[in-house]
Amino acid sequence: MSIILNGRGGSARFDADGVHITYSGRKVDIPLSAIREVRNAEPRVAEVLLTDGTMHRMAGRNRVTTTAFITALTAALPEERDPAARARITSSPRERVLYWLVALGALVALAYLGYLVWVGTGYGVGGVVIAVLGTVPLTVGIVMPVSGVTEVVRRVVLSRRGITVLAVAVGKEGKKTAYRYTDADGGAHRYVCKRKLQRIQLAYDPEGAVGAAHADWLPFVVARVAWNVVGGLFWLWIGVDLVFAALLK
């Protein structure tokens, strides 16, 4: 059983691979063999003492959940500890990026609603319908080029510092295949793609910034990127023409 401890500004969970804590833009992965003791420091605070003497604190939302988390984690600890085991701390700037993206999206949505009100007062219901329908090609026109650029960045980063490993198929997720691979530190990860092979080679970013990508023939990668960029610009042109038709007249 794995209990998730959600608190203000962070969360913690554990599984067979260890304890995983996320807070303040950082992610801490602690092997179970590196934990000396788990204790209830305060009614809602759990402390994890490692074999090397370091301490990690996690605050839950209530006393019951925190106590249940400590009890379950203590029961999952192995009998023998490894003094050489260490916690792995990685930066996780994605949370802050996500926060700013959500804030930007909210501002764009408010501006768009104001624009629809202005269109309605000047051009009636017909103008509003055209502006609303135009958001479909406009969204596609934005998403496709971003996807293409993201693919290029991922491939470039992985070519410079990516570590290549063998991934084994472990099941299906819809029409895609789920693979499992182990990183250089022994951590287990999942990767999902459209491949149907039992084993594939993939490269992962040890810093976790761009994730992982399976090995692919370069012309296929170039073709995908070109399709996303060119096709996206086409739909972007149509979307802008429809959404901002009132301004372009």
PDB file of C-alpha atoms in Angstrom:
ATOM      1  CA  MET A   1       0.000   0.000   0.000  1.00  0.00           C
ATOM      2  CA  SER A   2       1.292   3.452  -0.924  1.00  0.00           C
ATOM      3  CA  ILE A   3      -0.146   6.475   0.857  1.00  0.00           C
ATOM      4  CA  ILE A   4       0.350   9.922  -0.663  1.00  0.00           C
ATOM      5  CA  LEU A   5       1.121  12.710   1.792  1.00  0.00           C
ATOM      6  CA  ASN A   6      -0.066  16.011   0.346  1.00  0.00           C
ATOM      7  CA  GLY A   7       0.849  19.168   2.182  1.00  0.00           C
ATOM      8  CA  ARG A   8       1.257  22.847   1.612  1.00  0.00           C
ATOM      9  CA  GLY A   9       3.840  23.393  -1.125  1.00  0.00           C
ATOM     10  CA  GLY A  10       4.740  19.739  -1.654  1.00  0.00           C
ATOM     11  CA  SER A  11       3.857  16.063  -1.574  1.00  0.00           C
ATOM     12  CA  ALA A  12       5.422  12.708  -0.778  1.00  0.00           C
ATOM     13  CA  ARG A  13       4.708   9.132  -1.817  1.00  0.00           C
ATOM     14  CA  PHE A  14       6.540   5.831  -1.698  1.00  0.00           C
ATOM     15  CA  ASP A  15       6.687   2.610  -3.670  1.00  0.00           C
ATOM     16  CA  ALA A  16       9.057  -0.309  -4.131  1.00  0.00           C
ATOM     17  CA  ASP A  17      11.709   2.035  -5.572  1.00  0.00           C
ATOM     18  CA  GLY A  18      11.730   4.370  -2.566  1.00  0.00           C
ATOM     19  CA  VAL A  19      10.274   7.597  -1.237  1.00  0.00           C
ATOM     20  CA  HIS A  20       9.629  10.413  -3.681  1.00  0.00           C
ATOM     21  CA  ILE A  21       9.287  13.942  -2.284  1.00  0.00           C
ATOM     22  CA  THR A  22       8.445  17.018  -4.346  1.00  0.00           C
ATOM     23  CA  TYR A  23       8.633  20.518  -2.894  1.00  0.00           C
ATOM     24  CA  SER A  24       9.993  24.001  -3.605  1.00  0.00           C
ATOM     25  CA  GLY A  25      10.859  23.172  -7.201  1.00  0.00           C
ATOM     26  CA  ARG A  26      12.894  20.111  -6.238  1.00  0.00           C
ATOM     27  CA  LYS A  27      12.376  16.375  -6.388  1.00  0.00           C
ATOM     28  CA  VAL A  28      14.007  14.066  -3.837  1.00  0.00           C
ATOM     29  CA  ASP A  29      14.198  10.313  -4.502  1.00  0.00           C
ATOM     30  CA  ILE A  30      15.237   8.252  -1.480  1.00  0.00           C
ATOM     31  CA  PRO A  31      15.879   4.483  -1.707  1.00  0.00           C
ATOM     32  CA  LEU A  32      14.136   2.556   1.054  1.00  0.00           C
ATOM     33  CA  SER A  33      17.468   1.027   2.072  1.00  0.00           C
ATOM     34  CA  ALA A  34      18.814   4.538   2.782  1.00  0.00           C
ATOM     35  CA  ILE A  35      16.150   5.304   5.404  1.00  0.00           C
ATOM     36  CA  ARG A  36      17.151   4.702   9.006  1.00  0.00           C
ATOM     37  CA  GLU A  37      13.966   5.864  10.675  1.00  0.00           C
ATOM     38  CA  VAL A  38      10.630   7.564  10.008  1.00  0.00           C
ATOM     39  CA  ARG A  39       9.155   9.477  12.913  1.00  0.00           C
ATOM     40  CA  ASN A  40       6.309  11.787  13.812  1.00  0.00           C
ATOM     41  CA  ALA A  41       8.084  15.025  14.755  1.00  0.00           C
ATOM     42  CA  GLU A  42       4.887  17.062  15.059  1.00  0.00           C
ATOM     43  CA  PRO A  43       1.189  16.172  14.725  1.00  0.00           C
ATOM     44  CA  ARG A  44       1.226  16.834  10.951  1.00  0.00           C
ATOM     45  CA  VAL A  45       4.938  16.509  10.207  1.00  0.00           C
ATOM     46  CA  ALA A  46       6.840  13.369   9.217  1.00  0.00           C
ATOM     47  CA  GLU A  47      10.620  13.234   9.439  1.00  0.00           C
ATOM     48  CA  VAL A  48      12.699  10.810   7.381  1.00  0.00           C
ATOM     49  CA  LEU A  49      16.163  10.205   8.833  1.00  0.00           C
ATOM     50  CA  LEU A  50      18.663   8.717   6.378  1.00  0.00           C
ATOM     51  CA  THR A  51      21.581   6.413   7.107  1.00  0.00           C
ATOM     52  CA  ASP A  52      24.017   9.245   6.318  1.00  0.00           C
ATOM     53  CA  GLY A  53      22.439  11.468   8.985  1.00  0.00           C
ATOM     54  CA  THR A  54      20.536  13.829   6.698  1.00  0.00           C
ATOM     55  CA  MET A  55      16.901  14.635   7.416  1.00  0.00           C
ATOM     56  CA  HIS A  56      13.903  15.348   5.202  1.00  0.00           C
ATOM     57  CA  ARG A  57      10.661  16.776   6.601  1.00  0.00           C
ATOM     58  CA  MET A  58       7.198  16.439   5.061  1.00  0.00           C
ATOM     59  CA  ALA A  59       4.041  18.157   6.262  1.00  0.00           C
ATOM     60  CA  GLY A  60       0.623  16.591   5.729  1.00  0.00           C
ATOM     61  CA  ARG A  61      -2.771  18.249   5.742  1.00  0.00           C
ATOM     62  CA  ASN A  62      -3.982  16.445   8.837  1.00  0.00           C
ATOM     63  CA  ARG A  63      -2.693  14.268  11.686  1.00  0.00           C
ATOM     64  CA  VAL A  64      -4.467  11.079  10.580  1.00  0.00           C
ATOM     65  CA  THR A  65      -2.946  11.023   7.079  1.00  0.00           C
ATOM     66  CA  THR A  66       0.521  11.834   8.405  1.00  0.00           C
ATOM     67  CA  THR A  67       0.362   9.034  10.973  1.00  0.00           C
ATOM     68  CA  ALA A  68      -0.913   6.550   8.399  1.00  0.00           C
ATOM     69  CA  PHE A  69       1.899   7.540   6.019  1.00  0.00           C
ATOM     70  CA  ILE A  70       4.560   7.030   8.701  1.00  0.00           C
ATOM     71  CA  THR A  71       3.111   3.660   9.725  1.00  0.00           C
ATOM     72  CA  ALA A  72       2.870   2.363   6.167  1.00  0.00           C
ATOM     73  CA  LEU A  73       6.347   3.594   5.209  1.00  0.00           C
ATOM     74  CA  THR A  74       7.917   2.124   8.346  1.00  0.00           C
ATOM     75  CA  ALA A  75       6.358  -1.260   7.555  1.00  0.00           C
ATOM     76  CA  ALA A  76       7.780  -1.113   4.009  1.00  0.00           C
ATOM     77  CA  LEU A  77      11.385  -0.500   5.106  1.00  0.00           C
ATOM     78  CA  PRO A  78      13.800  -3.402   4.568  1.00  0.00           C
ATOM     79  CA  GLU A  79      15.412  -5.091   7.542  1.00  0.00           C
ATOM     80  CA  GLU A  80      18.932  -4.306   6.333  1.00  0.00           C
ATOM     81  CA  ARG A  81      19.943  -0.709   5.629  1.00  0.00           C
ATOM     82  CA  ASP A  82      22.604   0.435   3.185  1.00  0.00           C
ATOM     83  CA  PRO A  83      24.926   3.091   4.680  1.00  0.00           C
ATOM     84  CA  ALA A  84      26.207   3.890   1.173  1.00  0.00           C
ATOM     85  CA  ALA A  85      22.750   4.677  -0.227  1.00  0.00           C
ATOM     86  CA  ARG A  86      22.049   8.334  -0.845  1.00  0.00           C
ATOM     87  CA  ALA A  87      19.071  10.517  -1.706  1.00  0.00           C
ATOM     88  CA  ARG A  88      18.981  11.825  -5.241  1.00  0.00           C
ATOM     89  CA  ILE A  89      17.936  15.470  -5.522  1.00  0.00           C
ATOM     90  CA  THR A  90      16.988  16.911  -8.900  1.00  0.00           C
ATOM     91  CA  SER A  91      15.699  20.334  -9.891  1.00  0.00           C
ATOM     92  CA  SER A  92      12.115  20.514 -11.026  1.00  0.00           C
ATOM     93  CA  PRO A  93      11.496  23.942 -12.581  1.00  0.00           C
ATOM     94  CA  ARG A  94       8.463  22.632 -14.459  1.00  0.00           C
ATOM     95  CA  GLU A  95       6.108  23.510 -11.592  1.00  0.00           C
ATOM     96  CA  ARG A  96       6.966  27.202 -11.805  1.00  0.00           C
ATOM     97  CA  VAL A  97       6.741  27.120 -15.596  1.00  0.00           C
ATOM     98  CA  LEU A  98       3.327  25.474 -15.315  1.00  0.00           C
ATOM     99  CA  TYR A  99       2.200  28.164 -12.866  1.00  0.00           C
ATOM    100  CA  TRP A 100       3.151  30.964 -15.241  1.00  0.00           C
ATOM    101  CA  LEU A 101       1.574  29.172 -18.193  1.00  0.00           C
ATOM    102  CA  VAL A 102      -1.706  28.856 -16.283  1.00  0.00           C
ATOM    103  CA  ALA A 103      -1.581  32.544 -15.328  1.00  0.00           C
ATOM    104  CA  LEU A 104      -0.847  33.537 -18.924  1.00  0.00           C
ATOM    105  CA  GLY A 105      -3.665  31.314 -20.159  1.00  0.00           C
ATOM    106  CA  ALA A 106      -6.104  32.983 -17.753  1.00  0.00           C
ATOM    107  CA  LEU A 107      -5.114  36.444 -19.001  1.00  0.00           C
ATOM    108  CA  VAL A 108      -5.485  35.358 -22.626  1.00  0.00           C
ATOM    109  CA  ALA A 109      -8.916  33.880 -21.878  1.00  0.00           C
ATOM    110  CA  LEU A 110     -10.086  37.117 -20.238  1.00  0.00           C
ATOM    111  CA  ALA A 111      -8.774  39.177 -23.149  1.00  0.00           C
ATOM    112  CA  TYR A 112     -10.520  36.854 -25.609  1.00  0.00           C
ATOM    113  CA  LEU A 113     -13.851  37.154 -23.770  1.00  0.00           C
ATOM    114  CA  GLY A 114     -13.532  40.926 -23.878  1.00  0.00           C
ATOM    115  CA  TYR A 115     -12.807  40.732 -27.589  1.00  0.00           C
ATOM    116  CA  LEU A 116     -15.934  38.604 -28.167  1.00  0.00           C
ATOM    117  CA  VAL A 117     -18.041  41.194 -26.342  1.00  0.00           C
ATOM    118  CA  TRP A 118     -16.613  43.910 -28.577  1.00  0.00           C
ATOM    119  CA  VAL A 119     -17.262  41.819 -31.706  1.00  0.00           C
ATOM    120  CA  GLY A 120     -20.829  41.148 -30.586  1.00  0.00           C
ATOM    121  CA  THR A 121     -21.603  44.825 -30.114  1.00  0.00           C
ATOM    122  CA  GLY A 122     -20.265  45.761 -33.541  1.00  0.00           C
ATOM    123  CA  TYR A 123     -20.966  42.751 -35.771  1.00  0.00           C
ATOM    124  CA  GLY A 124     -23.700  40.810 -34.027  1.00  0.00           C
ATOM    125  CA  VAL A 125     -24.042  37.100 -33.350  1.00  0.00           C
ATOM    126  CA  GLY A 126     -22.590  36.124 -36.746  1.00  0.00           C
ATOM    127  CA  GLY A 127     -19.299  37.820 -35.995  1.00  0.00           C
ATOM    128  CA  VAL A 128     -19.085  36.116 -32.597  1.00  0.00           C
ATOM    129  CA  VAL A 129     -19.769  32.666 -34.137  1.00  0.00           C
ATOM    130  CA  ILE A 130     -16.986  33.158 -36.701  1.00  0.00           C
ATOM    131  CA  ALA A 131     -14.557  34.285 -34.001  1.00  0.00           C
ATOM    132  CA  VAL A 132     -15.412  31.274 -31.828  1.00  0.00           C
ATOM    133  CA  LEU A 133     -15.142  28.722 -34.663  1.00  0.00           C
ATOM    134  CA  GLY A 134     -11.794  30.212 -35.644  1.00  0.00           C
ATOM    135  CA  THR A 135     -10.268  29.180 -32.317  1.00  0.00           C
ATOM    136  CA  VAL A 136     -10.144  25.561 -33.542  1.00  0.00           C
ATOM    137  CA  PRO A 137      -7.687  26.099 -36.439  1.00  0.00           C
ATOM    138  CA  LEU A 138      -5.940  28.779 -34.379  1.00  0.00           C
ATOM    139  CA  THR A 139      -5.257  26.310 -31.557  1.00  0.00           C
ATOM    140  CA  VAL A 140      -4.073  23.657 -34.005  1.00  0.00           C
ATOM    141  CA  GLY A 141      -1.846  26.240 -35.659  1.00  0.00           C
ATOM    142  CA  ILE A 142      -0.184  27.012 -32.328  1.00  0.00           C
ATOM    143  CA  VAL A 143       0.119  23.466 -30.983  1.00  0.00           C
ATOM    144  CA  MET A 144       1.651  21.891 -34.109  1.00  0.00           C
ATOM    145  CA  PRO A 145       4.685  24.220 -34.447  1.00  0.00           C
ATOM    146  CA  VAL A 146       5.278  24.114 -30.671  1.00  0.00           C
ATOM    147  CA  SER A 147       5.263  20.307 -30.873  1.00  0.00           C
ATOM    148  CA  GLY A 148       7.768  20.417 -33.734  1.00  0.00           C
ATOM    149  CA  VAL A 149      10.109  22.809 -31.916  1.00  0.00           C
ATOM    150  CA  THR A 150       9.845  20.725 -28.745  1.00  0.00           C
ATOM    151  CA  GLU A 151      10.861  17.635 -30.713  1.00  0.00           C
ATOM    152  CA  VAL A 152      13.920  19.419 -32.090  1.00  0.00           C
ATOM    153  CA  VAL A 153      14.977  20.668 -28.643  1.00  0.00           C
ATOM    154  CA  ARG A 154      14.497  17.203 -27.123  1.00  0.00           C
ATOM    155  CA  ARG A 155      16.574  15.494 -29.821  1.00  0.00           C
ATOM    156  CA  VAL A 156      19.364  18.091 -29.600  1.00  0.00           C
ATOM    157  CA  VAL A 157      19.580  17.857 -25.810  1.00  0.00           C
ATOM    158  CA  LEU A 158      19.545  14.060 -25.872  1.00  0.00           C
ATOM    159  CA  SER A 159      22.261  13.981 -28.535  1.00  0.00           C
ATOM    160  CA  ARG A 160      24.493  16.036 -26.221  1.00  0.00           C
ATOM    161  CA  ARG A 161      23.891  14.471 -22.811  1.00  0.00           C
ATOM    162  CA  GLY A 162      21.348  11.683 -23.278  1.00  0.00           C
ATOM    163  CA  ILE A 163      22.075   8.200 -21.925  1.00  0.00           C
ATOM    164  CA  THR A 164      20.967   5.320 -24.155  1.00  0.00           C
ATOM    165  CA  VAL A 165      19.340   2.297 -22.507  1.00  0.00           C
ATOM    166  CA  LEU A 166      17.229  -0.684 -23.477  1.00  0.00           C
ATOM    167  CA  ALA A 167      13.505  -0.452 -22.680  1.00  0.00           C
ATOM    168  CA  VAL A 168      11.216  -3.492 -22.399  1.00  0.00           C
ATOM    169  CA  ALA A 169       7.506  -3.502 -23.203  1.00  0.00           C
ATOM    170  CA  VAL A 170       5.324  -4.004 -20.117  1.00  0.00           C
ATOM    171  CA  GLY A 171       1.823  -3.423 -21.441  1.00  0.00           C
ATOM    172  CA  LYS A 172      -0.526  -1.276 -23.475  1.00  0.00           C
ATOM    173  CA  GLU A 173      -1.962   2.196 -22.932  1.00  0.00           C
ATOM    174  CA  GLY A 174      -4.706   2.475 -25.518  1.00  0.00           C
ATOM    175  CA  LYS A 175      -3.118   2.008 -28.935  1.00  0.00           C
ATOM    176  CA  LYS A 176       0.354   2.784 -27.586  1.00  0.00           C
ATOM    177  CA  THR A 177       2.922   0.527 -25.943  1.00  0.00           C
ATOM    178  CA  ALA A 178       4.224   1.183 -22.440  1.00  0.00           C
ATOM    179  CA  TYR A 179       7.913   0.456 -21.873  1.00  0.00           C
ATOM    180  CA  ARG A 180       9.963   0.239 -18.692  1.00  0.00           C
ATOM    181  CA  TYR A 181      13.626   1.177 -18.422  1.00  0.00           C
ATOM    182  CA  THR A 182      16.170   1.656 -15.659  1.00  0.00           C
ATOM    183  CA  ASP A 183      18.383   4.740 -15.419  1.00  0.00           C
ATOM    184  CA  ALA A 184      22.042   4.853 -14.413  1.00  0.00           C
ATOM    185  CA  ASP A 185      21.109   5.284 -10.750  1.00  0.00           C
ATOM    186  CA  GLY A 186      18.856   2.222 -10.732  1.00  0.00           C
ATOM    187  CA  GLY A 187      15.566   4.136 -10.878  1.00  0.00           C
ATOM    188  CA  ALA A 188      12.708   2.631 -12.879  1.00  0.00           C
ATOM    189  CA  HIS A 189      10.810   4.735 -15.424  1.00  0.00           C
ATOM    190  CA  ARG A 190       7.976   4.356 -17.934  1.00  0.00           C
ATOM    191  CA  TYR A 191       7.962   5.472 -21.537  1.00  0.00           C
ATOM    192  CA  VAL A 192       4.993   5.345 -23.906  1.00  0.00           C
ATOM    193  CA  CYS A 193       5.132   5.447 -27.707  1.00  0.00           C
ATOM    194  CA  LYS A 194       3.515   3.930 -30.807  1.00  0.00           C
ATOM    195  CA  ARG A 195       6.203   1.303 -31.292  1.00  0.00           C
ATOM    196  CA  LYS A 196       5.056  -2.316 -31.094  1.00  0.00           C
ATOM    197  CA  LEU A 197       8.425  -3.985 -30.507  1.00  0.00           C
ATOM    198  CA  GLN A 198       9.178  -5.984 -27.373  1.00  0.00           C
ATOM    199  CA  ARG A 199      12.439  -4.064 -26.822  1.00  0.00           C
ATOM    200  CA  ILE A 200      13.543  -0.655 -28.027  1.00  0.00           C
ATOM    201  CA  GLN A 201      16.510   1.627 -27.508  1.00  0.00           C
ATOM    202  CA  LEU A 202      15.834   5.051 -26.076  1.00  0.00           C
ATOM    203  CA  ALA A 203      17.826   7.935 -24.709  1.00  0.00           C
ATOM    204  CA  TYR A 204      16.842   9.748 -21.520  1.00  0.00           C
ATOM    205  CA  ASP A 205      17.977  13.047 -20.073  1.00  0.00           C
ATOM    206  CA  PRO A 206      19.779  12.436 -16.737  1.00  0.00           C
ATOM    207  CA  GLU A 207      18.778  15.954 -15.672  1.00  0.00           C
ATOM    208  CA  GLY A 208      15.123  15.243 -16.437  1.00  0.00           C
ATOM    209  CA  ALA A 209      14.569  18.451 -18.428  1.00  0.00           C
ATOM    210  CA  VAL A 210      13.424  16.947 -21.742  1.00  0.00           C
ATOM    211  CA  GLY A 211      12.410  13.417 -20.740  1.00  0.00           C
ATOM    212  CA  ALA A 212      13.221  10.565 -23.114  1.00  0.00           C
ATOM    213  CA  ALA A 213      12.872   9.630 -26.784  1.00  0.00           C
ATOM    214  CA  HIS A 214      13.218   6.352 -28.651  1.00  0.00           C
ATOM    215  CA  ALA A 215      15.803   5.923 -31.363  1.00  0.00           C
ATOM    216  CA  ASP A 216      14.395   6.893 -34.765  1.00  0.00           C
ATOM    217  CA  TRP A 217      15.615   7.303 -38.318  1.00  0.00           C
ATOM    218  CA  LEU A 218      16.687  10.922 -38.873  1.00  0.00           C
ATOM    219  CA  PRO A 219      14.611  11.463 -42.066  1.00  0.00           C
ATOM    220  CA  PHE A 220      11.489  10.424 -40.112  1.00  0.00           C
ATOM    221  CA  VAL A 221      12.260  12.957 -37.383  1.00  0.00           C
ATOM    222  CA  VAL A 222      12.874  15.725 -39.926  1.00  0.00           C
ATOM    223  CA  ALA A 223       9.649  14.852 -41.758  1.00  0.00           C
ATOM    224  CA  ARG A 224       7.606  14.998 -38.528  1.00  0.00           C
ATOM    225  CA  VAL A 225       9.077  18.349 -37.559  1.00  0.00           C
ATOM    226  CA  ALA A 226       8.528  19.802 -41.037  1.00  0.00           C
ATOM    227  CA  TRP A 227       4.931  18.533 -41.095  1.00  0.00           C
ATOM    228  CA  ASN A 228       4.178  20.098 -37.717  1.00  0.00           C
ATOM    229  CA  VAL A 229       5.765  23.446 -38.565  1.00  0.00           C
ATOM    230  CA  VAL A 230       4.438  23.865 -42.115  1.00  0.00           C
ATOM    231  CA  GLY A 231       1.020  22.413 -41.336  1.00  0.00           C
ATOM    232  CA  GLY A 232       0.795  24.476 -38.171  1.00  0.00           C
ATOM    233  CA  LEU A 233       1.556  27.726 -39.996  1.00  0.00           C
ATOM    234  CA  PHE A 234      -1.179  26.928 -42.533  1.00  0.00           C
ATOM    235  CA  TRP A 235      -3.808  26.384 -39.823  1.00  0.00           C
ATOM    236  CA  LEU A 236      -2.507  29.390 -37.908  1.00  0.00           C
ATOM    237  CA  TRP A 237      -3.119  31.609 -40.936  1.00  0.00           C
ATOM    238  CA  ILE A 238      -6.705  30.336 -41.262  1.00  0.00           C
ATOM    239  CA  GLY A 239      -7.356  30.701 -37.533  1.00  0.00           C
ATOM    240  CA  VAL A 240      -6.058  34.275 -37.383  1.00  0.00           C
ATOM    241  CA  ASP A 241      -8.136  35.197 -40.433  1.00  0.00           C
ATOM    242  CA  LEU A 242     -11.332  33.847 -38.798  1.00  0.00           C
ATOM    243  CA  VAL A 243     -10.811  34.934 -35.190  1.00  0.00           C
ATOM    244  CA  PHE A 244      -9.649  38.457 -36.012  1.00  0.00           C
ATOM    245  CA  ALA A 245     -11.831  38.976 -39.071  1.00  0.00           C
ATOM    246  CA  ALA A 246     -13.497  41.941 -37.346  1.00  0.00           C
ATOM    247  CA  LEU A 247     -10.147  43.647 -36.842  1.00  0.00           C
ATOM    248  CA  LEU A 248      -8.856  42.861 -40.328  1.00  0.00           C
ATOM    249  CA  LYS A 249     -11.814  44.443 -42.111  1.00  0.00           C
TER     250      LYS A 249
END
